[in-house]
Coordinates of C-alpha atoms and ligand atoms in Angstrom, one line a residue:
X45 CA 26.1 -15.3 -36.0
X46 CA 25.5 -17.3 -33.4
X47 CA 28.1 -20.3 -32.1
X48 CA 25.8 -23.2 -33.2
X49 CA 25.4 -21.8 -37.0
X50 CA 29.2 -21.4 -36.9
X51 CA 29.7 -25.0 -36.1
X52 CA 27.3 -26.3 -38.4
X53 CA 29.2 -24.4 -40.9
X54 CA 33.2 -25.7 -39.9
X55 CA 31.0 -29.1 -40.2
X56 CA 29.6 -29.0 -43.3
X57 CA 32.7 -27.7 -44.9
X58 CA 34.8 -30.8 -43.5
X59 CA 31.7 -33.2 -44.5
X60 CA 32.0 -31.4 -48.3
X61 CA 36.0 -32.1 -48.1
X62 CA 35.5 -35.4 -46.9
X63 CA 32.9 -36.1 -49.9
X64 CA 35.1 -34.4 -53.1
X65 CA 38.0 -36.0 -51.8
X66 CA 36.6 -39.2 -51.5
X67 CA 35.2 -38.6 -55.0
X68 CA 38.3 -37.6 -56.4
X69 CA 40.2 -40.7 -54.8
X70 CA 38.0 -43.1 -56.4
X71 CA 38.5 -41.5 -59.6
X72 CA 41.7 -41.7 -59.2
X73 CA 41.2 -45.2 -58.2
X74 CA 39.8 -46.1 -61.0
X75 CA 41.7 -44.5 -63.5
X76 CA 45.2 -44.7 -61.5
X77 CA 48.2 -45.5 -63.6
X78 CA 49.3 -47.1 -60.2
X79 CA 46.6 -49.9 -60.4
X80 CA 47.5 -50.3 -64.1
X81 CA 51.1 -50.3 -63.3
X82 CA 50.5 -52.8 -60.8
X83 CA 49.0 -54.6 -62.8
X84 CA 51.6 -54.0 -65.6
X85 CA 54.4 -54.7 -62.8
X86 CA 52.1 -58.0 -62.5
X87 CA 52.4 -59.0 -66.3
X88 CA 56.2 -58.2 -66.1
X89 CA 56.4 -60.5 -63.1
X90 CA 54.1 -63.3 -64.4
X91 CA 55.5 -62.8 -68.1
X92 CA 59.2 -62.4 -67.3
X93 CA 58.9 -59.9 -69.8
X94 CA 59.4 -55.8 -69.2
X95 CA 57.5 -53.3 -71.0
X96 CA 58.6 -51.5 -73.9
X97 CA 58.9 -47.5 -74.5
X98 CA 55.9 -46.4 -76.1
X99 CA 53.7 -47.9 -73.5
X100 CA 55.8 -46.0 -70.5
X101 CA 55.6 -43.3 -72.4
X102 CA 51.8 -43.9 -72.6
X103 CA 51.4 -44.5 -68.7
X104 CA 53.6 -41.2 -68.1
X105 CA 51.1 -39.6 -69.9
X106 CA 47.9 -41.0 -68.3
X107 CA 49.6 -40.4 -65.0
X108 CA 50.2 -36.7 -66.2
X109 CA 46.6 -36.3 -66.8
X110 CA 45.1 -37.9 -63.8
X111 CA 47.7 -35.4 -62.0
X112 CA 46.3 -32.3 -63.8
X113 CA 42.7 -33.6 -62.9
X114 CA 43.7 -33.9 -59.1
X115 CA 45.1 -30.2 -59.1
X116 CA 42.0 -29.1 -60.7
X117 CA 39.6 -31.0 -58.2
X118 CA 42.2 -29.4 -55.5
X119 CA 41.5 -26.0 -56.9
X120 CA 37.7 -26.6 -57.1
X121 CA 37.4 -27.6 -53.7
X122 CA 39.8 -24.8 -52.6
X123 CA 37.6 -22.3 -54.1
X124 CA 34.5 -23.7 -52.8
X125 CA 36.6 -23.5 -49.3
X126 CA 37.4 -20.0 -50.1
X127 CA 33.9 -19.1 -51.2
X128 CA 32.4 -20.7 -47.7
X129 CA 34.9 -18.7 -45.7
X130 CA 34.1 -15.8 -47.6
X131 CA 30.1 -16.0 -47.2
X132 CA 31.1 -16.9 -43.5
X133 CA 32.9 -13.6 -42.9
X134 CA 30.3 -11.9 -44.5
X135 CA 27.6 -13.4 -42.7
X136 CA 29.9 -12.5 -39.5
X137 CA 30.2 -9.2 -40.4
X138 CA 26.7 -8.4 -41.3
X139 CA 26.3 -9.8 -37.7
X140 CA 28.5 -7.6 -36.2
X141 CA 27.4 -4.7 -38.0
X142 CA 24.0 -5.4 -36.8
X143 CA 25.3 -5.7 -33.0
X144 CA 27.1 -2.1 -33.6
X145 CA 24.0 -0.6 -34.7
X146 CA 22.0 -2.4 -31.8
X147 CA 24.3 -1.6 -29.4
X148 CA 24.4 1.7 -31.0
X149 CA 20.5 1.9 -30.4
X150 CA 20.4 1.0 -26.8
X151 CA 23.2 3.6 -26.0
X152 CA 21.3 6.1 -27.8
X153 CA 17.9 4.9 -25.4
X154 CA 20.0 4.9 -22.5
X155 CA 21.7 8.3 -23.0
X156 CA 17.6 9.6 -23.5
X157 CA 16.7 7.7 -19.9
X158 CA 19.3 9.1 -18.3
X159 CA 18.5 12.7 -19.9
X160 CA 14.9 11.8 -18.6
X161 CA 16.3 10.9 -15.6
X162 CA 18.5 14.2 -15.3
X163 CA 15.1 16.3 -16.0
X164 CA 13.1 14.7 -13.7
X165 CA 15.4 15.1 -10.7
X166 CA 16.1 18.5 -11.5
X167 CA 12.0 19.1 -11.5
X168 CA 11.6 17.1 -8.0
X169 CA 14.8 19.8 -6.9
X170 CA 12.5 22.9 -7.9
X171 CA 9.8 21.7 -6.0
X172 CA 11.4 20.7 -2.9
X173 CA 13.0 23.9 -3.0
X174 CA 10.4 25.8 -3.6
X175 CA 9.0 23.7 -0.4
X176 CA 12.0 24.3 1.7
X177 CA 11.7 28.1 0.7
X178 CA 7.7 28.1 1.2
X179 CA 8.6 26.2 4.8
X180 CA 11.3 28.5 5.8
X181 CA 9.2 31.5 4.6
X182 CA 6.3 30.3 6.9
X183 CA 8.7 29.4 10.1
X184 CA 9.4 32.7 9.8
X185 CA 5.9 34.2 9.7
X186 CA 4.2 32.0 11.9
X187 CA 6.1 32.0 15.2
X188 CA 5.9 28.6 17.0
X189 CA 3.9 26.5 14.5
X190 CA 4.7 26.5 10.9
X191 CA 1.5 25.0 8.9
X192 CA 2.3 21.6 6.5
X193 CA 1.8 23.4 2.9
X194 CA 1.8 21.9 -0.6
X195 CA 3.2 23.9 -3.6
X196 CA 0.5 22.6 -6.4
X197 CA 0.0 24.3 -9.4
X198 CA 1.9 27.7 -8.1
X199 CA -0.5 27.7 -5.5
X200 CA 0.6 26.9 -2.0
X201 CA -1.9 24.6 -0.1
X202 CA -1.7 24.4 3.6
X203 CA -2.8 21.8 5.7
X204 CA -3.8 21.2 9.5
X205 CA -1.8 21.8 12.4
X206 CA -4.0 20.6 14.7
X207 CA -6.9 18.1 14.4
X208 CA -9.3 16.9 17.1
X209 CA -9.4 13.1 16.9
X210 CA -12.2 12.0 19.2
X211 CA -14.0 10.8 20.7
X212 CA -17.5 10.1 19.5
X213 CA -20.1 12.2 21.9
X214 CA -17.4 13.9 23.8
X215 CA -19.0 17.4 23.0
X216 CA -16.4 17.7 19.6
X217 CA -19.1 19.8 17.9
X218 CA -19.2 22.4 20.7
X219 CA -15.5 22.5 20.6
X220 CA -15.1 23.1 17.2
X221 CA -17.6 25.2 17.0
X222 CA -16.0 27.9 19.4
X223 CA -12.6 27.1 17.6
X224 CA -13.7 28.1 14.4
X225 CA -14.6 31.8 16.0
X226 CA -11.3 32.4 16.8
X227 CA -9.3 35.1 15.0
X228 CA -6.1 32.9 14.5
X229 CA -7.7 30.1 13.7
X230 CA -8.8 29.3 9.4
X231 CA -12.0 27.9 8.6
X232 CA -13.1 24.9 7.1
X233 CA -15.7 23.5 4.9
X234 CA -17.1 21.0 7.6
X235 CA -16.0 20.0 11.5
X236 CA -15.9 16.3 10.3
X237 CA -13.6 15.5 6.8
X238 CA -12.9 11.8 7.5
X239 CA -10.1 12.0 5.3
X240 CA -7.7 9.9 7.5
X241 CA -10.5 7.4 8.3
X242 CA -12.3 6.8 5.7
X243 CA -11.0 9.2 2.9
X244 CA -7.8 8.7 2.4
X245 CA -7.8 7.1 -1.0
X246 CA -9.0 10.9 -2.2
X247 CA -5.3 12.3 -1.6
X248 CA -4.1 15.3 0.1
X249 CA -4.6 17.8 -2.3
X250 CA -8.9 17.1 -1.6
X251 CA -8.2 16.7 2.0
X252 CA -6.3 20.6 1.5
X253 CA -9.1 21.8 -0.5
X254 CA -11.8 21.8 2.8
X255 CA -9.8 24.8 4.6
X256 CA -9.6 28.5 3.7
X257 CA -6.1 28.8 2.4
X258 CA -4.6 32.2 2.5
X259 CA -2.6 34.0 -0.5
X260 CA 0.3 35.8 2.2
X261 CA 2.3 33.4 4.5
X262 CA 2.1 36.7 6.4
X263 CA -1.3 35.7 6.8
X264 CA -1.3 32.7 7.6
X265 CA -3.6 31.1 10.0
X266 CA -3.5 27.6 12.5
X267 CA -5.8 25.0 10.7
X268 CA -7.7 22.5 12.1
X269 CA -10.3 19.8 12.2
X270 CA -12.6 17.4 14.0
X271 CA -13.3 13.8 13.1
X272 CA -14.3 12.1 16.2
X273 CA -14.1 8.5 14.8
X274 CA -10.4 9.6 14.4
X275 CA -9.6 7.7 17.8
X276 CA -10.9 4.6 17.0
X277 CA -9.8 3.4 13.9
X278 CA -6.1 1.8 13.8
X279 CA -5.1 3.2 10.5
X280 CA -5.3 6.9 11.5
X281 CA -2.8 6.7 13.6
X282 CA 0.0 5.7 11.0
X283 CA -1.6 7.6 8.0
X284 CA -1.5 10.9 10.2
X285 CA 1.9 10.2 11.5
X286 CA 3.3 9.8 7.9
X287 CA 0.9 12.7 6.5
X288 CA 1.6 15.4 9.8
X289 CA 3.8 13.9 12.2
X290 CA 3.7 17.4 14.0
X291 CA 0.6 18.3 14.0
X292 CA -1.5 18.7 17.6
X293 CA -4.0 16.3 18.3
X294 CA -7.2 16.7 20.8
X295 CA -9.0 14.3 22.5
X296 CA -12.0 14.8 24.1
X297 CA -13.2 12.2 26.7
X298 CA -16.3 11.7 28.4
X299 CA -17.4 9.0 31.0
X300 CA -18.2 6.2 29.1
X301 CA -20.8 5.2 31.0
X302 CA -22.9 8.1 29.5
X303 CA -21.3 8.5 26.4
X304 CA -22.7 4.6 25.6
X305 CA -26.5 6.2 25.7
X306 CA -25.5 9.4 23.9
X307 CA -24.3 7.1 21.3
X308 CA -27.6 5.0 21.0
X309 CA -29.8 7.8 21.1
X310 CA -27.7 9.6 18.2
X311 CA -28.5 6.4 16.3
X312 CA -32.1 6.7 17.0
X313 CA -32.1 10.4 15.4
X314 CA -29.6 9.0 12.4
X315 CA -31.5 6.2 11.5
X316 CA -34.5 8.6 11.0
X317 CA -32.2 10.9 9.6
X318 CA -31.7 8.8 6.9
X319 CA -35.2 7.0 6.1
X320 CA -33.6 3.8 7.2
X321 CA -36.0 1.3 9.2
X322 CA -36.0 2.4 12.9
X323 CA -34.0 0.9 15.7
X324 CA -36.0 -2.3 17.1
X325 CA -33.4 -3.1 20.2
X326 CA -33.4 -1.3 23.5
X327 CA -30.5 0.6 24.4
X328 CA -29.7 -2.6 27.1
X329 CA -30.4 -5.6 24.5
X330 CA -27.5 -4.0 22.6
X331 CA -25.7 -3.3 25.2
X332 CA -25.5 -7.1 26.6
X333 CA -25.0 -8.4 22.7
X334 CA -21.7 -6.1 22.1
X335 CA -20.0 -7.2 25.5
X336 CA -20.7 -11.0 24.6
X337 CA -19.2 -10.3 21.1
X338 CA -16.1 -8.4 22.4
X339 CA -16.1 -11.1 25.0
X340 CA -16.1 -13.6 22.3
X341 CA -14.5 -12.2 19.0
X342 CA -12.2 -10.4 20.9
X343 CA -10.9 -11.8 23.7
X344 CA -11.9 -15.0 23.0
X345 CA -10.0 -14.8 19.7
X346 CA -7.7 -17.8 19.9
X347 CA -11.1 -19.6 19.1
X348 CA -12.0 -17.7 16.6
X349 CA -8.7 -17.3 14.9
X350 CA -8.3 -21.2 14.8
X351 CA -11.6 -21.2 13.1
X352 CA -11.1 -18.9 10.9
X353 CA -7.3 -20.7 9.9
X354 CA -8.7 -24.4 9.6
X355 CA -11.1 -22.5 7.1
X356 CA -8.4 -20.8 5.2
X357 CA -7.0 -24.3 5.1
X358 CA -10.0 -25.7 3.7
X359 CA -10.7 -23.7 1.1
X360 CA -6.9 -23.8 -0.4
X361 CA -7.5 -27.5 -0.3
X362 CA -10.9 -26.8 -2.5
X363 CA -13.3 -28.2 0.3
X364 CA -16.3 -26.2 1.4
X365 CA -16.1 -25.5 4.9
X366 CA -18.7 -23.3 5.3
X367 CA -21.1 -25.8 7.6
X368 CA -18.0 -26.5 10.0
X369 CA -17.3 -22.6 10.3
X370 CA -21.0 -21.9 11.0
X371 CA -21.1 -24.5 13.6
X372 CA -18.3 -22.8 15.9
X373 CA -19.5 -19.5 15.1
X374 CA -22.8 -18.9 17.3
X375 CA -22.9 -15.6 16.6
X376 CA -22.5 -15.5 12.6
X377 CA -25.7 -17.9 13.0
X378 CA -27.3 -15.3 15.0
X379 CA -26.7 -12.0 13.4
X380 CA -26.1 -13.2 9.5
X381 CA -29.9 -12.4 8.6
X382 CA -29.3 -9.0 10.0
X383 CA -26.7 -8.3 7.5
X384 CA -24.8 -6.0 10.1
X385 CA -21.1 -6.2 9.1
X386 CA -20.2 -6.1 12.6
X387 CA -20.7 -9.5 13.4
X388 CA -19.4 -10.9 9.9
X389 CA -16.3 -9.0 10.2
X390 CA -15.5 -10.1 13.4
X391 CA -16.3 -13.8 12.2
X392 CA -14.8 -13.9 9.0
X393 CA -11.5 -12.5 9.2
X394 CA -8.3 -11.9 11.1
X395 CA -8.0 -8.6 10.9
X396 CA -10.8 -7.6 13.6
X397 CA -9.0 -9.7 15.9
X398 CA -6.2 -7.0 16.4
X399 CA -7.9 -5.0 19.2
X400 CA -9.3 -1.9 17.8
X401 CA -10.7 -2.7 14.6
X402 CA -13.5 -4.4 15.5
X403 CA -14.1 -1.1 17.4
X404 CA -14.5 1.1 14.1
X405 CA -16.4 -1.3 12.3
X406 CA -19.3 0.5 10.3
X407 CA -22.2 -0.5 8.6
X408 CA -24.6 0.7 11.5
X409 CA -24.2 3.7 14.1
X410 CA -24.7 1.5 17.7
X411 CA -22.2 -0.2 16.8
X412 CA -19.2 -0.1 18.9
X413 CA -21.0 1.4 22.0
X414 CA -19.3 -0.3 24.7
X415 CA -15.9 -0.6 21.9
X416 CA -15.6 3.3 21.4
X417 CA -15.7 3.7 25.2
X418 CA -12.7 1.6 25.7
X419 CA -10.6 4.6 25.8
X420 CA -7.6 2.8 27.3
X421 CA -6.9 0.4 24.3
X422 CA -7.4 3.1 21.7
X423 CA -5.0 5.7 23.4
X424 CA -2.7 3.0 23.9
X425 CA -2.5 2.5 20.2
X426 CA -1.7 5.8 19.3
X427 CA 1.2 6.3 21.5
X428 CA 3.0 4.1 19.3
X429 CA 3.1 6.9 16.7
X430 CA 2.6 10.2 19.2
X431 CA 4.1 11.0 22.2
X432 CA 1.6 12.2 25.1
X433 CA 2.7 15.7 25.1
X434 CA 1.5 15.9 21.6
X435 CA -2.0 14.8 23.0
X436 CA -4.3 17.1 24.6
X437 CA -7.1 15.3 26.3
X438 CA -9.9 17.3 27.7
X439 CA -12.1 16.1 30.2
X440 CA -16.1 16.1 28.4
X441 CA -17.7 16.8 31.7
X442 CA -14.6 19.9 32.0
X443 CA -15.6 21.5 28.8
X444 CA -19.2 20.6 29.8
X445 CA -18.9 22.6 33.1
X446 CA -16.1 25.4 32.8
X447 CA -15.7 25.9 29.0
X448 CA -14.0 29.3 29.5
X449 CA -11.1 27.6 31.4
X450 CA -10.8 24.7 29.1
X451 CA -10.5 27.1 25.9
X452 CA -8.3 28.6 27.5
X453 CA -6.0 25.9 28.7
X454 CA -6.4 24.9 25.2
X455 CA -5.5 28.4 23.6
X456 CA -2.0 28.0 25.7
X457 CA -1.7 24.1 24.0
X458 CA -2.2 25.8 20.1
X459 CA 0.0 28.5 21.0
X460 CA -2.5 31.2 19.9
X461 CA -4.2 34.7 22.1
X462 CA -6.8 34.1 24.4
X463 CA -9.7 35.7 23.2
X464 CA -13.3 36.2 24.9
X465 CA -16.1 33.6 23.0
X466 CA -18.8 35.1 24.9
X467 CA -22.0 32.9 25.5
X468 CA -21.4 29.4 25.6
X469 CA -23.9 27.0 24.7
X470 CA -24.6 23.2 24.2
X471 CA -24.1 21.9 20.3
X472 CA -25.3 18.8 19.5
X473 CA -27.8 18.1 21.8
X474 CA -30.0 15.0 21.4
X475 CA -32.7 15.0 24.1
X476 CA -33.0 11.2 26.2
X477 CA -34.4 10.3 29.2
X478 CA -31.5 8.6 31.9
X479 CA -30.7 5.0 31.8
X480 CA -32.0 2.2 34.5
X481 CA -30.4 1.7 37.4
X482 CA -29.3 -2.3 36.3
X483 CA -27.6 -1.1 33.2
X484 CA -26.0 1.8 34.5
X485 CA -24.3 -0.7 37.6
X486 CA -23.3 -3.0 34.8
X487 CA -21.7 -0.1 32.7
X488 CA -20.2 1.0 35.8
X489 CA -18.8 -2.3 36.4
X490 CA -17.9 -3.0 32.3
X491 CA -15.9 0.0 31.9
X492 CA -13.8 0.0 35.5
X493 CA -11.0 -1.8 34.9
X494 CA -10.1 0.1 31.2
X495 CA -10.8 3.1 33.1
X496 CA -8.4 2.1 36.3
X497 CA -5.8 1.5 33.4
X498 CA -6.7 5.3 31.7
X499 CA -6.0 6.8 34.5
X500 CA -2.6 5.0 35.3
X501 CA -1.8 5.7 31.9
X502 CA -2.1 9.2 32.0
X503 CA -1.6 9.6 35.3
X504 CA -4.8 11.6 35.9
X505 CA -8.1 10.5 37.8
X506 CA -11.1 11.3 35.5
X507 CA -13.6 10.8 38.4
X508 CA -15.9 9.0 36.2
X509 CA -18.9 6.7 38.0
X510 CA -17.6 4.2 40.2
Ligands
LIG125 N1 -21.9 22.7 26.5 C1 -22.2 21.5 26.6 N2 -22.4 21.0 27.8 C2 -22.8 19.7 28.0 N3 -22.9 18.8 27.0 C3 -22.7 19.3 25.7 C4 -22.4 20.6 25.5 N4 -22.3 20.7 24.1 C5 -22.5 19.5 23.6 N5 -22.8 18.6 24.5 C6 -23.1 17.2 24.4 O1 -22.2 16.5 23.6 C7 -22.8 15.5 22.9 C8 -22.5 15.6 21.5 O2 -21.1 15.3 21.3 P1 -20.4 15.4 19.9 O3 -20.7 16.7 19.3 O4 -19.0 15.1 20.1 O5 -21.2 14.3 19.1 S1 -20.8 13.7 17.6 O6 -19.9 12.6 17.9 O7 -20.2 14.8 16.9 O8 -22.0 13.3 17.0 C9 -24.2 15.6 23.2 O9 -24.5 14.7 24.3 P2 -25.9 14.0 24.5 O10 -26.9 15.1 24.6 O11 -25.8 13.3 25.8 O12 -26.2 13.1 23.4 C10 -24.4 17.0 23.6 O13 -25.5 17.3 24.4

């Protein structure tokens, strides 16, 4: 019962007191011998006169019966009392018999939780020790470099120990092409899976399923993979760290100069590729357009990002500030018709203003010619999640030149037998004619200072055109 019901109920028994007693008093009132002996004291006064037997005898015997009618009223009301108290207690103790059997109820639930609970843990213990076992077993087996495996479905799963993350046109499907002939080395379903760019969402047990998986630890081989737009996009980083912090990463790096034309002539062949309307901008018209946009959506954020807040602002405040944003924003004017999200994205939000985004943007292949060559800034990026020694960068025009050497230097990095790959020979070769002379001095000049800072970085001069 709750406090309020049990105050209205004190209440209305006072209130019913208060009424039967007042009822009784005026009965009383009325018919009092008191009254009628005042007034009889009254005629003995006025008269002089007192009165005679019979009629104290009479007023003894009203008195008597107005006394018997009180007591009765008295036990009335005391019953009614009683009968309120007792409806009261049992109201309380239906109350509390109700709490008992709720509180009885919710220990019951909780006991179940916790047995849930109990079950659960001791399910997650299994499987982590069946993963501690599985990872022990294969420390054992595999020398060095234990693969990352999943226990799913009684099934180990084994995932890559190294994975070549860039960069686009840096000969990555000749490399992984002579990889995947080596003995020690497990095959996969395709050089490029994407999974940490643009796949994620899938989970790890897809990512898993593109590489041959062995059913002896004994057997077990390194596994790898190549997904040269790896480098470039900021949320690799993180995601691999959290996903294979151990795991080796290669980077291939060619001069950017060159790799800027290999990159617009693979979009001529992808374009076609894929049926979609063909490329109606010279290599140097794009060229000039990205390094005003970087000039302008990158390092000319402040602009932009104040644009883009006093828009934010605008719209919370339910105004339409589209015009205003337009106005500062030559280049959404410019490119909107195109419908290439490269331009909106740097426009219209924040988030390509942290250096490297805008660099993976996709919705079209040139873009990010002159961004993916900006080795510096990506490399940079990753070092906040892998330390250099777990990087091996290979020189393009290396591979390019003296393959044998760099598989092998490579062999030494993956901790695996140097084996003999016989004939080397190009992969991925798109056929171009050279660039001009005017656009190759202002590549030259475009990429030199992100180059001088490479090379600082890693302490290594790539000899690239100066
Ligand atoms: N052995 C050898 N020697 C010299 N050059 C070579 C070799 N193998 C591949 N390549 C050149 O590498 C370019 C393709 O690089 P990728 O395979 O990384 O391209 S992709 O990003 O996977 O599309 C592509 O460059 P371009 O021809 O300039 O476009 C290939 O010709």
């Amino acid at each position: 019962m709750s406090t309020t019901s049990m105050i209205l109920t004190k209440k209305n028994i006072i209130i019913l007191s208060i009424i039967i007693i007042t009822i009784i008093s005026y009965q009383f009132y009325i018919t009092s011998p008191s009254l009628q002996s005042n007034t009889i004291t009254n005629t003995i006064n006025t008269s002089g006169k007192g009165l005679d037997y019979t009629e104290l005898l009479n007023l003894q015997k009203d008195l008597k019966v107005q006394q018997t009618e009180i007591r009765k009223q008295l036990e009335i009301l005391k019953y009614s009392i009683n009968d309120i108290n007792q409806q009261q207690n049992n109201k309380e103790y239906n109350n509390n018999k109700l709490n008992d059997e709720q509180l009885e109820k919710e220990e019951e639930e909780k006991e179940k939780d916790k047995e849930k609970e109990k079950e659960k843990l001791e399910k997650k213990n299994q499987k982590s020790n069946s993963l501690i076992n599985y990872e022990e077993k294969v420390k054992k087996t595999s020398k060095e470099q234990p693969n990352t495996c999943i226990p799913i479905e009684g099934k180990l799963l084994c995932l890559p120990n190294f994975i070549v993350i860039g960069t686009m046109k840096s000969g990555t499907t000749f490399l992984d092409y002579y990889l995947q002939r080596h003995p020690q080395i497990a095959h996969h379903s395709k050089k490029e899976i994407w999974y940490f760019n643009s796949y994620y969402g899938n989970g790890i047990e897809w990512y898993a399923k593109h590489f041959e998986q062995y059913s002896s630890l004994e057997n077990q081989k390194l596994i790898g993979e190549a997904t040269p737009f790896y480098i470039n996009n900021p949320n690799t980083a993180p995601r691999l760290f959290t996903t294979l912090k151990n795991a080796k990463l290669i980077l291939l790096l060619r001069d950017p100069v060159e790799r800027s034309l290999s990159q617009y002539h693979f979009s001529i062949q992808w374009l076609k590729r894929n049926k979609s309307p063909p490329l109606e901008y010279s290599f140097e018209h794009l060229i000039y357009e990205e390094a005003d946009v970087i000039e302008t959506c990158i390092r000319g954020h402040e602009r932009y990002r104040d644009a883009y807040k006093q828009r934010k602002e605008a719209e919370k405040n339910g105004e339409i500030f589209n015009e205003e944003f337009n106005l500062v924003d030559p280049y959404y004017s410019l490119h909107s018709e195109k419908n290439w999200t490269f331009y909106k994205d740097c426009v219209r939000c924040d988030k390509c203003f942290q250096t490297g985004t805008i660099l993976h943007t996709s919705g079209h292949p040139t873009f990010g010619m002159l961004a993916k060559s900006l080795y510096f800034e990506q490399l940079d990026h990753w070092l906040n999640y892998f330390p250099l020694s777990q990087i091996h960068i290979i020189r393009y025009e290396d591979i390019a030149s003296q393959p044998e050497s760099v598989l092998s230097e490579l062999e030494d990095f993956l901790d695996i037998n140097h084996i003999d790959y016989g004939e080397f020979k190009p992969r991925n070769v798109v056929q171009h004619d050279p660039m001009n002379d005017e656009i190759r001095s202002y590549l030259i000049n475009y990429f030199k200072n992100n180059n001088e800072k490479l090379y600082n970085l890693l302490n290594r001069d790539f000899n690239w055109q100066k």
